[in-house]
mmCIF file of C-alpha atoms in Angstrom:
data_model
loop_
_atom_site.group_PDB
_atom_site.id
_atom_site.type_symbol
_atom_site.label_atom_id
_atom_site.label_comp_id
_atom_site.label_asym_id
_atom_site.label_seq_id
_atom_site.Cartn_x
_atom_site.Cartn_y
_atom_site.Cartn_z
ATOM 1 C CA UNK R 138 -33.778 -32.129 136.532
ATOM 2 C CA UNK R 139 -37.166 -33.547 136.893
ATOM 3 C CA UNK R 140 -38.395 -36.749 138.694
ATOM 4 C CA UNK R 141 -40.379 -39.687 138.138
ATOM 5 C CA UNK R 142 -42.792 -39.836 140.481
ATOM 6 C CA UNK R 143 -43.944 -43.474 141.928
ATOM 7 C CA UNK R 144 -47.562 -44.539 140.142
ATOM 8 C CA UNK R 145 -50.162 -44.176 142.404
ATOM 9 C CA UNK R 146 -52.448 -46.649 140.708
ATOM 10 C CA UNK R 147 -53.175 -50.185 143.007
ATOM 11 C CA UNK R 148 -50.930 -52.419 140.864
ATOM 12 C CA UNK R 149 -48.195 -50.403 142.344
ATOM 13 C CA UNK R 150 -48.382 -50.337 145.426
ATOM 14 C CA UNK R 151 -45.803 -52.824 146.480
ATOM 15 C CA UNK R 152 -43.396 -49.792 144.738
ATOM 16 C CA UNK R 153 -44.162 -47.553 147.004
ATOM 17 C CA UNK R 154 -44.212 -49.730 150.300
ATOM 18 C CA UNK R 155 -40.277 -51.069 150.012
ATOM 19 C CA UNK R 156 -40.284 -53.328 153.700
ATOM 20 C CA UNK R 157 -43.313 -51.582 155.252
ATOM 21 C CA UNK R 158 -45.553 -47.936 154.600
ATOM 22 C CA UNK R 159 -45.340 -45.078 152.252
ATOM 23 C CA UNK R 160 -42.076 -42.600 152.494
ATOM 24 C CA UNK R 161 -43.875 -39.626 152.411
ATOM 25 C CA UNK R 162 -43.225 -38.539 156.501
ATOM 26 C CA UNK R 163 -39.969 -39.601 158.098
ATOM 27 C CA UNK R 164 -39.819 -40.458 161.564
ATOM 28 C CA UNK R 165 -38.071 -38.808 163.685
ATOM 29 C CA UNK R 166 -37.443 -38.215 167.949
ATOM 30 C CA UNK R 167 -37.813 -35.096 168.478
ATOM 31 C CA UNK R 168 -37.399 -31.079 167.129
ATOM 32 C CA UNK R 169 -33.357 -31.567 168.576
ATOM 33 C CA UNK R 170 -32.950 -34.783 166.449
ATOM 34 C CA UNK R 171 -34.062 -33.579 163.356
ATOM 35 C CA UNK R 172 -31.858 -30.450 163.221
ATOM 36 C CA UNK R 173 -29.179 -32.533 163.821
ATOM 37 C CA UNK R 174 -29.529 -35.304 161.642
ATOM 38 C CA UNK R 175 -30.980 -33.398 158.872
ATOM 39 C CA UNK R 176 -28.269 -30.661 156.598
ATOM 40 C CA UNK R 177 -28.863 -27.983 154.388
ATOM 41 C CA UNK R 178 -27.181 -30.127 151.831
ATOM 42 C CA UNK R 179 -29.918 -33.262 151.991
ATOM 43 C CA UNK R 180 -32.558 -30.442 152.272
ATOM 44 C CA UNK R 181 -31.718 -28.716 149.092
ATOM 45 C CA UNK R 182 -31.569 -32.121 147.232
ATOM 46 C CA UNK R 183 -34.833 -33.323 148.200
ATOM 47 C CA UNK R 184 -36.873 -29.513 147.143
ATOM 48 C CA UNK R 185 -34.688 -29.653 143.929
ATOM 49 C CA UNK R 186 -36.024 -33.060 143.385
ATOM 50 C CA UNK R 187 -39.533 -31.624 144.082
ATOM 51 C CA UNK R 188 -39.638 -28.261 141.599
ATOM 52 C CA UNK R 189 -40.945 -30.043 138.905
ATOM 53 C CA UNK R 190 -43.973 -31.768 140.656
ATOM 54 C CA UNK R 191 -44.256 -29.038 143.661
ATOM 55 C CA UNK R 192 -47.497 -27.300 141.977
ATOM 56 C CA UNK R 193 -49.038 -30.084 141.921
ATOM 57 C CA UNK R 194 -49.043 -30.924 145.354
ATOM 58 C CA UNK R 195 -49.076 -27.788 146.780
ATOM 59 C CA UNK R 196 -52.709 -27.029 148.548
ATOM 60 C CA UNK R 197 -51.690 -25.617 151.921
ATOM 61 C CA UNK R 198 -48.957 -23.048 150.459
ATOM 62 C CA UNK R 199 -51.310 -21.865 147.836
ATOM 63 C CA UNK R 200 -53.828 -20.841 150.526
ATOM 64 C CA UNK R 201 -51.487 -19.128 153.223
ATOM 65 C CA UNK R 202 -49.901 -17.219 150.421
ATOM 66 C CA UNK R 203 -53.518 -15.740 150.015
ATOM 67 C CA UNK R 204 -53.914 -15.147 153.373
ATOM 68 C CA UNK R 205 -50.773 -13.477 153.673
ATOM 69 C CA UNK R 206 -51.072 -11.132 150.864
ATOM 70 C CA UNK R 207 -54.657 -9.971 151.382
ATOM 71 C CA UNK R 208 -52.468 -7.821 154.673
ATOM 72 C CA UNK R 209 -49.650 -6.416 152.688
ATOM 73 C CA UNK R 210 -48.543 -3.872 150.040
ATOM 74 C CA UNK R 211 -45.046 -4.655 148.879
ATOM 75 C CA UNK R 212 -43.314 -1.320 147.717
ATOM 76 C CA UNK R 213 -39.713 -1.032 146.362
ATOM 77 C CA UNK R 214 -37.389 -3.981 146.053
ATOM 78 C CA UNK R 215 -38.815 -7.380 147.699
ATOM 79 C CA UNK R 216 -37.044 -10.545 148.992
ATOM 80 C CA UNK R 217 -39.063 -13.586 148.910
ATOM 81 C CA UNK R 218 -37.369 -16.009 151.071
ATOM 82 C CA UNK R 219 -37.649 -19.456 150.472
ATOM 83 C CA UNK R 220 -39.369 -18.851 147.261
ATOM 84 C CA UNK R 221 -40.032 -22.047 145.751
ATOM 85 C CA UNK R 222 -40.717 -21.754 141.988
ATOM 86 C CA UNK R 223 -41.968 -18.679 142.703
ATOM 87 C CA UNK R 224 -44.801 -15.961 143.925
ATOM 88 C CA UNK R 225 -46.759 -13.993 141.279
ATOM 89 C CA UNK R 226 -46.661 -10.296 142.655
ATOM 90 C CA UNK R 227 -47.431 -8.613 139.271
ATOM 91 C CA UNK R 228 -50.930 -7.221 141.047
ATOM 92 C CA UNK R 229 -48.423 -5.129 143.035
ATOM 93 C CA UNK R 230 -47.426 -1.795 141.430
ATOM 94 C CA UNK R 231 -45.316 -0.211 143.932
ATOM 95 C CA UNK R 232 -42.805 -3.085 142.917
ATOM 96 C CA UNK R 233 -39.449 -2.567 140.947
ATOM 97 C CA UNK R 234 -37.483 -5.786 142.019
ATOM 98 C CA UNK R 235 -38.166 -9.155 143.251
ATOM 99 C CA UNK R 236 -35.424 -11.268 144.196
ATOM 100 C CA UNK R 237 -36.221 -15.005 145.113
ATOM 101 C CA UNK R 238 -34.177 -16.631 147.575
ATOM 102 C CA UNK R 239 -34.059 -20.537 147.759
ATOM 103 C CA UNK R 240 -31.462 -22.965 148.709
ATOM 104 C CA UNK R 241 -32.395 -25.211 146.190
ATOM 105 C CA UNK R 242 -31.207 -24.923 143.011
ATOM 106 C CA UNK R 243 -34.251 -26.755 141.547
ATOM 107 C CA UNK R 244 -36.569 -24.211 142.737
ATOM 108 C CA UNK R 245 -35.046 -21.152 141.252
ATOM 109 C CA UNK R 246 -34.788 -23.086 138.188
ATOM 110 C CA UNK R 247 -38.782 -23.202 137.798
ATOM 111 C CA UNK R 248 -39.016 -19.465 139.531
ATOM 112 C CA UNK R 249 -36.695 -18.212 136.701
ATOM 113 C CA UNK R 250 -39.032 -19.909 133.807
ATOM 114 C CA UNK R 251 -41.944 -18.595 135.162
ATOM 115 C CA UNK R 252 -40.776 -14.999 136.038
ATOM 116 C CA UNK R 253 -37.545 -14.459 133.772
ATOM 117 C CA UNK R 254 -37.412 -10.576 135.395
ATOM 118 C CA UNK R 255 -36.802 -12.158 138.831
ATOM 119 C CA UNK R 256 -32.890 -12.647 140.218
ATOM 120 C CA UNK R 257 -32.321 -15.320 141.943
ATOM 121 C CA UNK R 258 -30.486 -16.131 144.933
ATOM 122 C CA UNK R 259 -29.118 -19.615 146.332
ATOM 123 C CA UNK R 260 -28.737 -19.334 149.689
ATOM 124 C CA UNK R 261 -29.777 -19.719 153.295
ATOM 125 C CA UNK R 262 -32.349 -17.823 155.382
ATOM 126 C CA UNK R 263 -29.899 -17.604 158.262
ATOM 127 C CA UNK R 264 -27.184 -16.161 156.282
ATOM 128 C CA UNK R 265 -28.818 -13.814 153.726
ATOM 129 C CA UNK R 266 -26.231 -13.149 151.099
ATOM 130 C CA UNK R 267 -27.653 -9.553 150.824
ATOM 131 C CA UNK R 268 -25.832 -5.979 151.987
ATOM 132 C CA UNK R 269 -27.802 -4.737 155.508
ATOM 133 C CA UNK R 270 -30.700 -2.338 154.583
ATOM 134 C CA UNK R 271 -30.754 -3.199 151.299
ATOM 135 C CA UNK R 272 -34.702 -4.748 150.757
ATOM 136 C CA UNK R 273 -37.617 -2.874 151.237
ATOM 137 C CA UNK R 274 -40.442 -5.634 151.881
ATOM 138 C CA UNK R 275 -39.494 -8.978 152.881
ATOM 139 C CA UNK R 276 -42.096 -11.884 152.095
ATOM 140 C CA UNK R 277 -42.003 -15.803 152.960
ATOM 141 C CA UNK R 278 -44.456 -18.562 152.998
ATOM 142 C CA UNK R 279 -44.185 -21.696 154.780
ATOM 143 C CA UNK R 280 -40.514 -21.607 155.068
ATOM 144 C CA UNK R 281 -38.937 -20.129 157.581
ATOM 145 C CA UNK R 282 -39.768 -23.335 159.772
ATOM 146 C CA UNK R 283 -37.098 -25.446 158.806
ATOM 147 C CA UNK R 284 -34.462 -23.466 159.512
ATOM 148 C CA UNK R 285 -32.225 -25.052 162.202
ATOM 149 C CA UNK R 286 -31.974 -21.927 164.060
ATOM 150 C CA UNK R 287 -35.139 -19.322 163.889
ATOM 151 C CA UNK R 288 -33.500 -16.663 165.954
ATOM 152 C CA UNK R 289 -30.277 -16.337 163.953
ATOM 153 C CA UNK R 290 -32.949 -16.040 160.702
ATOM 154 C CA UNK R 291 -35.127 -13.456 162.723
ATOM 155 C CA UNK R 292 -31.637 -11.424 163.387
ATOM 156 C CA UNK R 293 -31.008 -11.349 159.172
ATOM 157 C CA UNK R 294 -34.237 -10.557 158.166
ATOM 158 C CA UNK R 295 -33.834 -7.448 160.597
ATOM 159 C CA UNK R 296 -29.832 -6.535 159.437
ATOM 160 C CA UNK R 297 -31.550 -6.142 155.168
ATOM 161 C CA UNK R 298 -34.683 -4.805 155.791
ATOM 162 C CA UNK R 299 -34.453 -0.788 155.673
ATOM 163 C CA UNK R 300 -35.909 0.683 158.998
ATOM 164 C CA UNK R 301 -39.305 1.381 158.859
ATOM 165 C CA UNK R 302 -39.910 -1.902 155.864
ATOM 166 C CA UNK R 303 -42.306 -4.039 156.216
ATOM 167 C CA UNK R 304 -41.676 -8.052 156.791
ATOM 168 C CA UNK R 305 -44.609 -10.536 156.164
ATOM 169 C CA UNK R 306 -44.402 -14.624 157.158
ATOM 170 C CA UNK R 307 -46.636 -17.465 157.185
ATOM 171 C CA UNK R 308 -44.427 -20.198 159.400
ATOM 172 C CA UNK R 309 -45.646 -24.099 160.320
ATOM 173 C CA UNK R 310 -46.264 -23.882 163.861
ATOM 174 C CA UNK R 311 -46.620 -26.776 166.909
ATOM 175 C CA UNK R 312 -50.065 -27.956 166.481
ATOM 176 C CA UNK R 313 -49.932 -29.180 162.289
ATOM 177 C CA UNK R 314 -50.038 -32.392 160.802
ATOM 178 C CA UNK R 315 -52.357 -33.596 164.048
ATOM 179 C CA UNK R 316 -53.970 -35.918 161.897
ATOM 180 C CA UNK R 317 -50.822 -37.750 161.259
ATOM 181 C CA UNK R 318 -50.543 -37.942 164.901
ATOM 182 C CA UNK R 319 -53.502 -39.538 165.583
ATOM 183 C CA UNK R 320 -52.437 -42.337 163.111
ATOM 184 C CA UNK R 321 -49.247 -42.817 164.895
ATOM 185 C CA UNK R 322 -47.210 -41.736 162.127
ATOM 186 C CA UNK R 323 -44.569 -39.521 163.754
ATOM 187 C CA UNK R 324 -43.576 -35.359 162.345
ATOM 188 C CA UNK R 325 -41.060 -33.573 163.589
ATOM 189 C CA UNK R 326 -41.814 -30.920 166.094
ATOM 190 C CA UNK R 327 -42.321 -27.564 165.005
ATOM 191 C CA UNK R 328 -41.793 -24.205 167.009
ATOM 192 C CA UNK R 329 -44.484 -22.975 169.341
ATOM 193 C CA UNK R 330 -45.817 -19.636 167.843
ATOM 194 C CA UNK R 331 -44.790 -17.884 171.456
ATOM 195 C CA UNK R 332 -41.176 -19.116 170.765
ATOM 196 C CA UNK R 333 -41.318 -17.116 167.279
ATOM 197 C CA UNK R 334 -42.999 -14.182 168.357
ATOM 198 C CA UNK R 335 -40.350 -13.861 170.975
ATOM 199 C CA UNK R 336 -37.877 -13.247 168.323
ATOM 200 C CA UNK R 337 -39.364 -10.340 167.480
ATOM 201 C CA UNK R 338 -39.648 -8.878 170.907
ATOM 202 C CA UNK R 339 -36.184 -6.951 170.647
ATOM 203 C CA UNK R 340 -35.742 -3.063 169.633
ATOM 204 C CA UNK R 341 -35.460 -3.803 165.855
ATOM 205 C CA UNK R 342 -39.085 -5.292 165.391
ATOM 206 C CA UNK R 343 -42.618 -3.429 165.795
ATOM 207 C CA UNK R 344 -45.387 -6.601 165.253
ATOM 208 C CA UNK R 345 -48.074 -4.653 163.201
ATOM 209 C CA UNK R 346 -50.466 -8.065 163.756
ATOM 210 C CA UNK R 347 -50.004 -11.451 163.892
ATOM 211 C CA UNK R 348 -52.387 -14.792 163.943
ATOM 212 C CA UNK R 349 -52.295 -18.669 164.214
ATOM 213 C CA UNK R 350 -54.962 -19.795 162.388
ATOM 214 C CA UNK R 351 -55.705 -23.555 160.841
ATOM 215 C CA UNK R 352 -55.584 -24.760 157.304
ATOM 216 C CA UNK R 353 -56.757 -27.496 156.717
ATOM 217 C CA UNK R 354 -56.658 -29.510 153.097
ATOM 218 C CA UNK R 355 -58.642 -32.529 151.898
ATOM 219 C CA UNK R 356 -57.466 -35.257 149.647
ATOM 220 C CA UNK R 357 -58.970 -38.269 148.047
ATOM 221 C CA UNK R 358 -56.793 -40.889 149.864
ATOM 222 C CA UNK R 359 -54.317 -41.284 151.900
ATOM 223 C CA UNK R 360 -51.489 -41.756 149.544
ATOM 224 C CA UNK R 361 -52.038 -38.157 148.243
ATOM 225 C CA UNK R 362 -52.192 -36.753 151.638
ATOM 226 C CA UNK R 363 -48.864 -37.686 151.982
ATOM 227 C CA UNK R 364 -47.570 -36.947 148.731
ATOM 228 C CA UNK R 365 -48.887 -33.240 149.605
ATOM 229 C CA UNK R 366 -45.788 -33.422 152.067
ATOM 230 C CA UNK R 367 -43.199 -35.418 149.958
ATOM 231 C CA UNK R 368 -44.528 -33.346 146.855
ATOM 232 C CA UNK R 369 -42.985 -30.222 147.908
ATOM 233 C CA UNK R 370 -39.555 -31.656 149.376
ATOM 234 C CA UNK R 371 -40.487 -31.528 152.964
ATOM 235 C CA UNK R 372 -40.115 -35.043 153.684
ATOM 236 C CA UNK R 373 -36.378 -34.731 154.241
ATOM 237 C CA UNK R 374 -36.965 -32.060 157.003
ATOM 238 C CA UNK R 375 -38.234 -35.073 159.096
ATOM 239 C CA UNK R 376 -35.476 -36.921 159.869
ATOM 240 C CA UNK R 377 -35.125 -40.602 159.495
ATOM 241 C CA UNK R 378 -34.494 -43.259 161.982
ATOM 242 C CA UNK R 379 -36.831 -46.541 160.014
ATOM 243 C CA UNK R 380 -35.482 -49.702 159.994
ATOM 244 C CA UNK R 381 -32.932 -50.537 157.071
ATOM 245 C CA UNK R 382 -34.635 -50.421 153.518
ATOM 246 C CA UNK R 383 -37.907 -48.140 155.186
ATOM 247 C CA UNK R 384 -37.849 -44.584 154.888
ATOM 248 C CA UNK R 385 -41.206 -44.343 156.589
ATOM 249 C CA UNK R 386 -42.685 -43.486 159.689
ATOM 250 C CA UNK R 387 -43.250 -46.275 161.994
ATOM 251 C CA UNK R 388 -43.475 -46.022 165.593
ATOM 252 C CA UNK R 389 -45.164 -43.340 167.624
ATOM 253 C CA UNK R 390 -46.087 -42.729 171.157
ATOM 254 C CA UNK R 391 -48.425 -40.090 169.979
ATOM 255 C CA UNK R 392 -52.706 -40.994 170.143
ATOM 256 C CA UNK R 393 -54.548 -37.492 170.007
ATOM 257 C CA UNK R 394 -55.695 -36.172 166.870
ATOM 258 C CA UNK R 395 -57.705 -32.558 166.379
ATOM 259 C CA UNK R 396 -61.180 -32.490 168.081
ATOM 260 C CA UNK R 397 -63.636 -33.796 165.482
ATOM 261 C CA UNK R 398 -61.246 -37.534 165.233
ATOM 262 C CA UNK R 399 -59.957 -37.625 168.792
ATOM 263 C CA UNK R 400 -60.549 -40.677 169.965
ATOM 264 C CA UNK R 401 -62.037 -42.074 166.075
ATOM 265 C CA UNK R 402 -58.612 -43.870 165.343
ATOM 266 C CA UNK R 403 -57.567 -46.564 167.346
ATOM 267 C CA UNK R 404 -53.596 -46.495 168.810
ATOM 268 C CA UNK R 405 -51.711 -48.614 166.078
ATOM 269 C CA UNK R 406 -49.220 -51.026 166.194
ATOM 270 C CA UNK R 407 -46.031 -50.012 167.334
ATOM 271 C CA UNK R 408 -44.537 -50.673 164.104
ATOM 272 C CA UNK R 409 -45.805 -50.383 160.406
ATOM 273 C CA UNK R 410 -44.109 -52.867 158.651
ATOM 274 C CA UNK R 411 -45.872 -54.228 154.948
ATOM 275 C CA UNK R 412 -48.605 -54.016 153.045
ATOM 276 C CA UNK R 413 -50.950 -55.817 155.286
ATOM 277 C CA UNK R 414 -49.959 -53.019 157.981
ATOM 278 C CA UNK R 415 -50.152 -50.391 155.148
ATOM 279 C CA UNK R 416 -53.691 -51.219 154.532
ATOM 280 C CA UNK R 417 -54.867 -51.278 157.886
ATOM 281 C CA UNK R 418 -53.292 -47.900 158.192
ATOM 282 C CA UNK R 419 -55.827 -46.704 155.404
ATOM 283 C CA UNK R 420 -58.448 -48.159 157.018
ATOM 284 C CA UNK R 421 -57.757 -46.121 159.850
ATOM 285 C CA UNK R 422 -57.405 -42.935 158.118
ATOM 286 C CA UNK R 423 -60.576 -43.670 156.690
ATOM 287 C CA UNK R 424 -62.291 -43.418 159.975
ATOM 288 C CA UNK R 425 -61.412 -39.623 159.697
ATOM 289 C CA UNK R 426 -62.475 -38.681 156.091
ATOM 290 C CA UNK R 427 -64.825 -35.690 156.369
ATOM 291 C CA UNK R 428 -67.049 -35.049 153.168
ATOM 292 C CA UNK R 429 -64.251 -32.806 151.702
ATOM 293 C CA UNK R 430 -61.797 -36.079 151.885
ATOM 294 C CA UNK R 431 -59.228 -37.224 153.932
ATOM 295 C CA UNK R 432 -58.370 -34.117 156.052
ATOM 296 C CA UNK R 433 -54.713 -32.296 156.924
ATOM 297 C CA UNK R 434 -54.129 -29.412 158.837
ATOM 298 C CA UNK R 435 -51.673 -26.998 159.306
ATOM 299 C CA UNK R 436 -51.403 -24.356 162.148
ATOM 300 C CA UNK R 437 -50.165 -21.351 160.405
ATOM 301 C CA UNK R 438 -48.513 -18.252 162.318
ATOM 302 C CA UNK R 439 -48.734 -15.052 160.223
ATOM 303 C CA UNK R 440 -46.667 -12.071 161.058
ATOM 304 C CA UNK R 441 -46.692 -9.009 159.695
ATOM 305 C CA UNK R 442 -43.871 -6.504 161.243
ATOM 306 C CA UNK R 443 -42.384 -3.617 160.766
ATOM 307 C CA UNK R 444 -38.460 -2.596 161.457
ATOM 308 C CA UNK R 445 -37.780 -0.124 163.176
ATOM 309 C CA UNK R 446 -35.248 2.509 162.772
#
C-alpha cells in the first residue's frame, strides 16, 4: 500500500506543522524510553508505510551499503537482515540464494518486485526464523540499531551462520544526527560502538576489522533533511512524548553540534510550538548549511566478522 506524502511546496506548510514543527524526529527521553514505548508492531507499520517512497529518501543507506560491500565476498546462501526493498548482489557470483529478512511487510513487498528470485522472510532480527548453521554470509545495513536488545540479535546471527561464515554490518552508532542536536531537536540514543563490539567478544566471533567512520548527507532544506529520516520509516523508532496533536520534537537539553557548527546555532526555545517557531528553527539550521546544503551525519560502525567453529 503506498502513501501520500505531505507537499513540500510553501502553500503547505501549515499541513505539515499540525500545533507546532515538522514530524519527521520524535522526541523522546532517553535510549530506555524508546525501547519501551516503541513495539515491533508500530515499527513495522511505519517502514511498510515508507517502501514506496524509501528510495527516494534514502542517501545515507545507499552510501554505507557501498562501503560495506567494497570489504566482502558473499559466497553460498546470504541473509540480508533488515533488507528494506532490497540489496542488488547480482555482481556477486559465488551467490546461489538470497533471502531478505524484514519485519515489515511493505518492504518485502518492493524487495520481491525488484528481485522476484529472492525469498522473503517477515520476521525479527532477534528471533531469526532460520534453522542454526543454515546461512553462509550474513549482510545488514543500517538496521540492526533498532533492535530493542543488540545482544540477543548478536547471539542469532552467531546460532545460523555456519562456522567459519562471514557476517558484515553497518549499525547507527552514539555520535549521529549531531546536527539535530545542536538545533535542540531531540533523537533517541543510539549504542556506543564499544557496547556492540563487546557482543562480539565471546568464543563464537573472530572480528576480521571493524570502523566508525562519518557519513554525512546534504539536502536543500531543512524539510528534506528530515524527510531523509521519516522517508525510510525511522521516525517511529524515536519515541513520542509531544504535546497532544504534535508528533514532533520539541524540547531538548542538548546544545553541541559536530565541530565545524558548535557554537553557530543558538540554544532554542524550550518548546517548538507553530509556524512562527518553525521558521525560526530554519533560520537556525541555516546558520549550518555548508556549500553541499544543509548537512546530516551519521556515525556508522562497520563490522566485518567471522564465526568461528
Amino acid at each position: 500500500m503506498s502513501i501520500k506524502m505531505p507537499s513540500l511546496t510553501p502553500s503547505s506548510l501549515s499541513s505539515l506543522i499540525p500545533s507546532s514543527v515538522p514530524s519527521e524526529v520524535q522526541n523522546v527521553q532517553g535510549k530506555d524510553c524508546m525501547k519501551e514505548a516503541i513495539g515491533a508492531d508500530k515499527i513495522a507499520r511505519q517502514f511498510s508505510q515508507a517502501a514506496k517512497h524509501y528510495q527516494e529518501h534514502d542517501k545515507v543507506q545507499r552510501l554505507s551499503a557501498q562501503r560495506l560491500r567494497t570489504k566482502m565476498t558473499p559466497i553460498g546462501r546470504l541473509l540480508d537482515i533488515g533488507c528494506g526493498p532490497g540489496t542488488d548482489f547480482s555482481a556477486a557470483p559465488g551467490l546461489n540464494e538470497v533471502l531478505g529478512l524484514d519485519i515489515a511487510p511493505g518492504m518485502l513487498s518492493q524487495m520481491l518486485e525488484s528481485f522476484p528470485s529472492y525469498k522473503a522472510l517477515c520476521g525479527d532480527a532477534q528471533a531469526l526464523p532460520l534453522s542454526d548453521a543454515s546461512i553462509d554470509t550474513l549482510y545488514s545495513n543500517l538496521a540492526l540499531q533498532w533492535c530493542s536488545d543488540i545482544k540477543t540479535a548478536i547471539g542469532e546471527l552467531a546460532r545460523v551462520l555456519k562456522p567459519g561464515s562471514q557476517c558484515h554490518l553497518a549499525i547507527v552508532v552514539d555520535g549521529s544526527l549531531s546536527e539535530l542536536d545542536a538545533l535542540g531537536l531531540r533523537v533517541n540514543a543510539f549504542e556506543q560502538a564499544q557496547t556492540l563490539l563487546d557482543g562480539f567478544s565471546d568464543s563464537h566471533w573472530q572480528i576480521e576489522h571493524h570502523s566508525v567512520e562519518p557519513l554525512r548527507v546534504h539536502f536543500d532544506d531543512l524539510k528534506t533533511l528530515l524527510y531523509s529520516i521519516k522517508g525510510v520509516g525511522a521516525s517511529a523508532a524515536m519515541g513520542s512524548d509531544v504535546s497532544q496533536g504534535s508528533d514532533v520534537t520539541q524540547d531538548s537539553d542538548a546544545s553541541h553540534g559536530p565541530d565545524d557548527t558548535q557554537g553557530s546555532v543558538s540554544k532554542p526555545p524550550p518548546r517548538l510550538r507553530g509556524r512562527q517557531d518553525w521558521l525560526a528553527l530554519c533560520e537556525r539550521a541555516e546558520k549550518m548549511r555548508q556549500p553541499e546544503g544543509l548537512p546530516l551525519t551519521y556515525q556508522i560502525l562497520f563490522i566485518h566478522a567471522s564465526r568461528r567453529g
